[in-house]
PDB file of C-alpha atoms in Angstrom:
ATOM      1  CA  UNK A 142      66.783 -17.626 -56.702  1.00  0.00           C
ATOM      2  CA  UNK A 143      63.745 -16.142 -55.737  1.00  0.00           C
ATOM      3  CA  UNK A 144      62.869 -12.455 -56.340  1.00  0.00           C
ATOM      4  CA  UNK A 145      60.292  -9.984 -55.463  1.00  0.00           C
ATOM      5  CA  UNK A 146      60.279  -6.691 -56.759  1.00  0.00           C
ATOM      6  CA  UNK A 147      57.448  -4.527 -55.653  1.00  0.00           C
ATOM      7  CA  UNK A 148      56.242  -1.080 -57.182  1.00  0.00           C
ATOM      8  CA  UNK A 149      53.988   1.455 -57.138  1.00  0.00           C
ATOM      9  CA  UNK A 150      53.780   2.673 -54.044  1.00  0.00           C
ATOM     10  CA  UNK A 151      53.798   6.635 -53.053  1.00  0.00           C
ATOM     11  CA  UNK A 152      52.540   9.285 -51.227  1.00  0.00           C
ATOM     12  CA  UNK A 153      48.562   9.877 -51.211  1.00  0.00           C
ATOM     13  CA  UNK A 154      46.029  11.911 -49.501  1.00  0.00           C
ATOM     14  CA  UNK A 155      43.389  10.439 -47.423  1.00  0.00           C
ATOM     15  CA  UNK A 156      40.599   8.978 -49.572  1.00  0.00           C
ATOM     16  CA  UNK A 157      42.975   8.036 -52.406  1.00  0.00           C
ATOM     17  CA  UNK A 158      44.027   5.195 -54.743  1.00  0.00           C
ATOM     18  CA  UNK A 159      47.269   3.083 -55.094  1.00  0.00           C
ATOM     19  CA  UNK A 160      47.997   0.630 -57.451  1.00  0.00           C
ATOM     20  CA  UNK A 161      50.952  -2.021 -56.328  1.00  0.00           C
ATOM     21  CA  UNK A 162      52.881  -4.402 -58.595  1.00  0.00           C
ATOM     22  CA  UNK A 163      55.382  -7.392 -57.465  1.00  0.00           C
ATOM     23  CA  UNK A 164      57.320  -8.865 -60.018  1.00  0.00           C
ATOM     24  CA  UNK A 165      57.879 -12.444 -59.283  1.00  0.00           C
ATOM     25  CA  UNK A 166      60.706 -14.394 -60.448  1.00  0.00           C
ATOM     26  CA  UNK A 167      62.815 -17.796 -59.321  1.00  0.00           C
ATOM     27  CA  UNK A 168      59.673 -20.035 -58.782  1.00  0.00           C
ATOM     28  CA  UNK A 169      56.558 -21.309 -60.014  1.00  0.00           C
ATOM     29  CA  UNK A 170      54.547 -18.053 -59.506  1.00  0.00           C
ATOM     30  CA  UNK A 171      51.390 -19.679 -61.299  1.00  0.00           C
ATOM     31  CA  UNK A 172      51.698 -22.789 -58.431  1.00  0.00           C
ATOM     32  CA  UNK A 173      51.737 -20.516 -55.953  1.00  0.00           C
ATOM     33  CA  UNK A 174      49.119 -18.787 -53.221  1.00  0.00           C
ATOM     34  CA  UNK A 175      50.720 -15.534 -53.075  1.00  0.00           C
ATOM     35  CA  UNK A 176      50.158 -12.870 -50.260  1.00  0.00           C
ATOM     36  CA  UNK A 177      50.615  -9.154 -49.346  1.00  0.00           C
ATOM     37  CA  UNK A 178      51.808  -7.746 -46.007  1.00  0.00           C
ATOM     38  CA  UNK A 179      52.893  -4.466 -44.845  1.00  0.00           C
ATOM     39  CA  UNK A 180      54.673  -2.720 -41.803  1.00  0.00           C
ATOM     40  CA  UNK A 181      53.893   0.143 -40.615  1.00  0.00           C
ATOM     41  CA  UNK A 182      56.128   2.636 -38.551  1.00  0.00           C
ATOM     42  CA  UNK A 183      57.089   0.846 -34.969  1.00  0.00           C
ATOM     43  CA  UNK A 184      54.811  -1.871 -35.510  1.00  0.00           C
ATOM     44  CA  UNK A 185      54.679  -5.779 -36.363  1.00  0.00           C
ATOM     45  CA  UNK A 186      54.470  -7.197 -39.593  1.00  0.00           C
ATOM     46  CA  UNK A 187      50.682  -7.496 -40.741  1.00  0.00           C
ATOM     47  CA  UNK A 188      49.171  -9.666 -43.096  1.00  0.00           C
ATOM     48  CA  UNK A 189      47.059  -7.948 -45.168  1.00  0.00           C
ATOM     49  CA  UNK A 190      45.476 -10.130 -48.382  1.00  0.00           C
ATOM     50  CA  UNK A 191      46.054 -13.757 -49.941  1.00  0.00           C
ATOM     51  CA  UNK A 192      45.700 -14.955 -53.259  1.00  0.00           C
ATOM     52  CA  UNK A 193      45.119 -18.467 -54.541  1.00  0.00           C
ATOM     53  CA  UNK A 194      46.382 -19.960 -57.900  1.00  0.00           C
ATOM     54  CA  UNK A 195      43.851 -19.782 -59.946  1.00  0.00           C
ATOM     55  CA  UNK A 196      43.104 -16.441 -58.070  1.00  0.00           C
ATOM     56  CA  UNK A 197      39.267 -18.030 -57.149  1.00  0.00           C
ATOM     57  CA  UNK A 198      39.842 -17.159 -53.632  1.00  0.00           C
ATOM     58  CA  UNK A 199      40.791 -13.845 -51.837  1.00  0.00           C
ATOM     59  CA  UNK A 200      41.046 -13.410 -48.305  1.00  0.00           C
ATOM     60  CA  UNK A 201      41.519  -9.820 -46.796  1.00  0.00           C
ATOM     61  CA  UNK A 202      42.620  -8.535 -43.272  1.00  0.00           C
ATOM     62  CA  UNK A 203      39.409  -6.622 -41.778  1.00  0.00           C
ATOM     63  CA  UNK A 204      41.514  -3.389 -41.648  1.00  0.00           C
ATOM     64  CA  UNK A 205      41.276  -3.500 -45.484  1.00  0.00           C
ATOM     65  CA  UNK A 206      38.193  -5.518 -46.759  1.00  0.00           C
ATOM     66  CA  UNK A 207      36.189  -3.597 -48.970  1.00  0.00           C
ATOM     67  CA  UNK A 208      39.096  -1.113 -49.777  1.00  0.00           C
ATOM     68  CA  UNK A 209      41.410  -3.379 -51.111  1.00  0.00           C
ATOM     69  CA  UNK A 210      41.988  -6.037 -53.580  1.00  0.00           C
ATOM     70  CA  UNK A 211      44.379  -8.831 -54.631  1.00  0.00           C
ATOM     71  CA  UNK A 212      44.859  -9.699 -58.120  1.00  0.00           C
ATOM     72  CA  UNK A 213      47.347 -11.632 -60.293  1.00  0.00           C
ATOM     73  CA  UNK A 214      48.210 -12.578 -63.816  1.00  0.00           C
ATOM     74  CA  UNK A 215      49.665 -15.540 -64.133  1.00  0.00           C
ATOM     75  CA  UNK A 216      50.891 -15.291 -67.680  1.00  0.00           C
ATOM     76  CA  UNK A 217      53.226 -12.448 -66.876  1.00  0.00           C
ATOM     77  CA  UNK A 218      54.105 -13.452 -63.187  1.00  0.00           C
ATOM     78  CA  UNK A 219      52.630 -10.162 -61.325  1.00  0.00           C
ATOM     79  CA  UNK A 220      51.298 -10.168 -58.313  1.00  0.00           C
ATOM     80  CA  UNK A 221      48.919  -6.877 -57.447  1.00  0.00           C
ATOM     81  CA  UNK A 222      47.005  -4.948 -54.570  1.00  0.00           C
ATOM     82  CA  UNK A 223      44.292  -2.149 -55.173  1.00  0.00           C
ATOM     83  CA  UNK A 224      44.813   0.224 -52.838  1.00  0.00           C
ATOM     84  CA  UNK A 225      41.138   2.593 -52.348  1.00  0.00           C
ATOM     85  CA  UNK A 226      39.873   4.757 -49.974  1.00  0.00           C
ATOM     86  CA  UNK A 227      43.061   4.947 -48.029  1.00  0.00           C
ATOM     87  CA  UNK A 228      43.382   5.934 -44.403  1.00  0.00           C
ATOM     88  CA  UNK A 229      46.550   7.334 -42.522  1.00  0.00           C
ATOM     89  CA  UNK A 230      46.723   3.946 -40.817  1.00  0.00           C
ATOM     90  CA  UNK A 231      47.497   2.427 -43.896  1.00  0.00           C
ATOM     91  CA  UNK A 232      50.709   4.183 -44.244  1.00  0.00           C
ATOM     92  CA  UNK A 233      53.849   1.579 -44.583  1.00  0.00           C
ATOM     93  CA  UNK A 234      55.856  -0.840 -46.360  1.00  0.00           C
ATOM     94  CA  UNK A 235      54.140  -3.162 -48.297  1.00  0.00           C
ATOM     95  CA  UNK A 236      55.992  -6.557 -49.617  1.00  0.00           C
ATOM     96  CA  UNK A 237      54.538  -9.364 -51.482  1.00  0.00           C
ATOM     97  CA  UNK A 238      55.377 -12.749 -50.689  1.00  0.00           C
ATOM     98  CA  UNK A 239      54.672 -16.336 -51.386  1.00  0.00           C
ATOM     99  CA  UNK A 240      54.752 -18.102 -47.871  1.00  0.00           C
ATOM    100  CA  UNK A 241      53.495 -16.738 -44.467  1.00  0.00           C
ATOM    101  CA  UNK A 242      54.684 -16.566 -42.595  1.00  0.00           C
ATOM    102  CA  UNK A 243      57.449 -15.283 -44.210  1.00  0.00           C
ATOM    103  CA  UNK A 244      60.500 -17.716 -44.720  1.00  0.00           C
ATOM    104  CA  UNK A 245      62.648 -16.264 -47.546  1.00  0.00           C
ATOM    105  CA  UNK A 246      65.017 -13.047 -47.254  1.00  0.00           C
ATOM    106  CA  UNK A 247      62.833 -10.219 -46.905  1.00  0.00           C
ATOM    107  CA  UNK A 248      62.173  -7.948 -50.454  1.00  0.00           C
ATOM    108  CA  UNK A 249      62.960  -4.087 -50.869  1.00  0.00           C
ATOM    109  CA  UNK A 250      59.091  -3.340 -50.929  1.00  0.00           C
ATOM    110  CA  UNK A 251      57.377  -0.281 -51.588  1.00  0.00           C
ATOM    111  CA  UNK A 252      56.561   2.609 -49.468  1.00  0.00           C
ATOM    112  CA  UNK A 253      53.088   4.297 -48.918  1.00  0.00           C
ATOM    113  CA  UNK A 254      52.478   7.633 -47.436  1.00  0.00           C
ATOM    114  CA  UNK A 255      48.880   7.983 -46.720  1.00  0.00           C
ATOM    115  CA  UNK A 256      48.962  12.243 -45.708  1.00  0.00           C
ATOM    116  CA  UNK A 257      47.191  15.341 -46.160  1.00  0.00           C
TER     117      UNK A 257
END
């Protein structure tokens, strides 16, 4: 069975840094491009980075290049996304995945409050 657990997320002020983890599990993570989208409040699911197995190529939404960056390890099956320099429009919920679009059950994902 495949699982994603994401973590990390939080509330922040404007200008500051976030730190998510998923937790992969149920398939081979290392064979895998893996990817990060988020949701925000009343609006469509956006893609936001992608990862490639041997993590040599990153590709970024232009709502977030240059303030955000995708990252794995392999070896321990985590997935994660540097969160800098956020904005209020980057408020959401943030799930990892391993297809996208998106074809297994939707994760729990992890919240971020971007507020003064």
């Amino acid at each position: 069975e495949v699982q994603l657990v994401e973590s990390g997320g939080g509330l922040v002020q404007p200008g500051g840094s976030l730190r998510l983890s998923c937790a992969a599990s149920g398939f081979a993570f290392s064979l895998s491009y893996m990817y990060w989208v988020r949701q925000a409040p009343g609006k469509e699911l956006e893609w936001i980075a992608t990862i490639n197995r041997g993590s040599t190529t990153k590709t970024y939404a232009d709502s977030v290049r240059g303030r955000f960056t995708i990252s794995r390890d392999n070896a321990k099956n985590l997935l994660y996304l540097q969160l800098n320099s956020l904005k209020t429009e980057d408020t959401g919920m943030y799930y990892c995945t391993r297809t996208y679009p998106i074809t297994d059950p939707i994760s729990r994902g992890t919240q971020v409050t971007v507020s003064s």
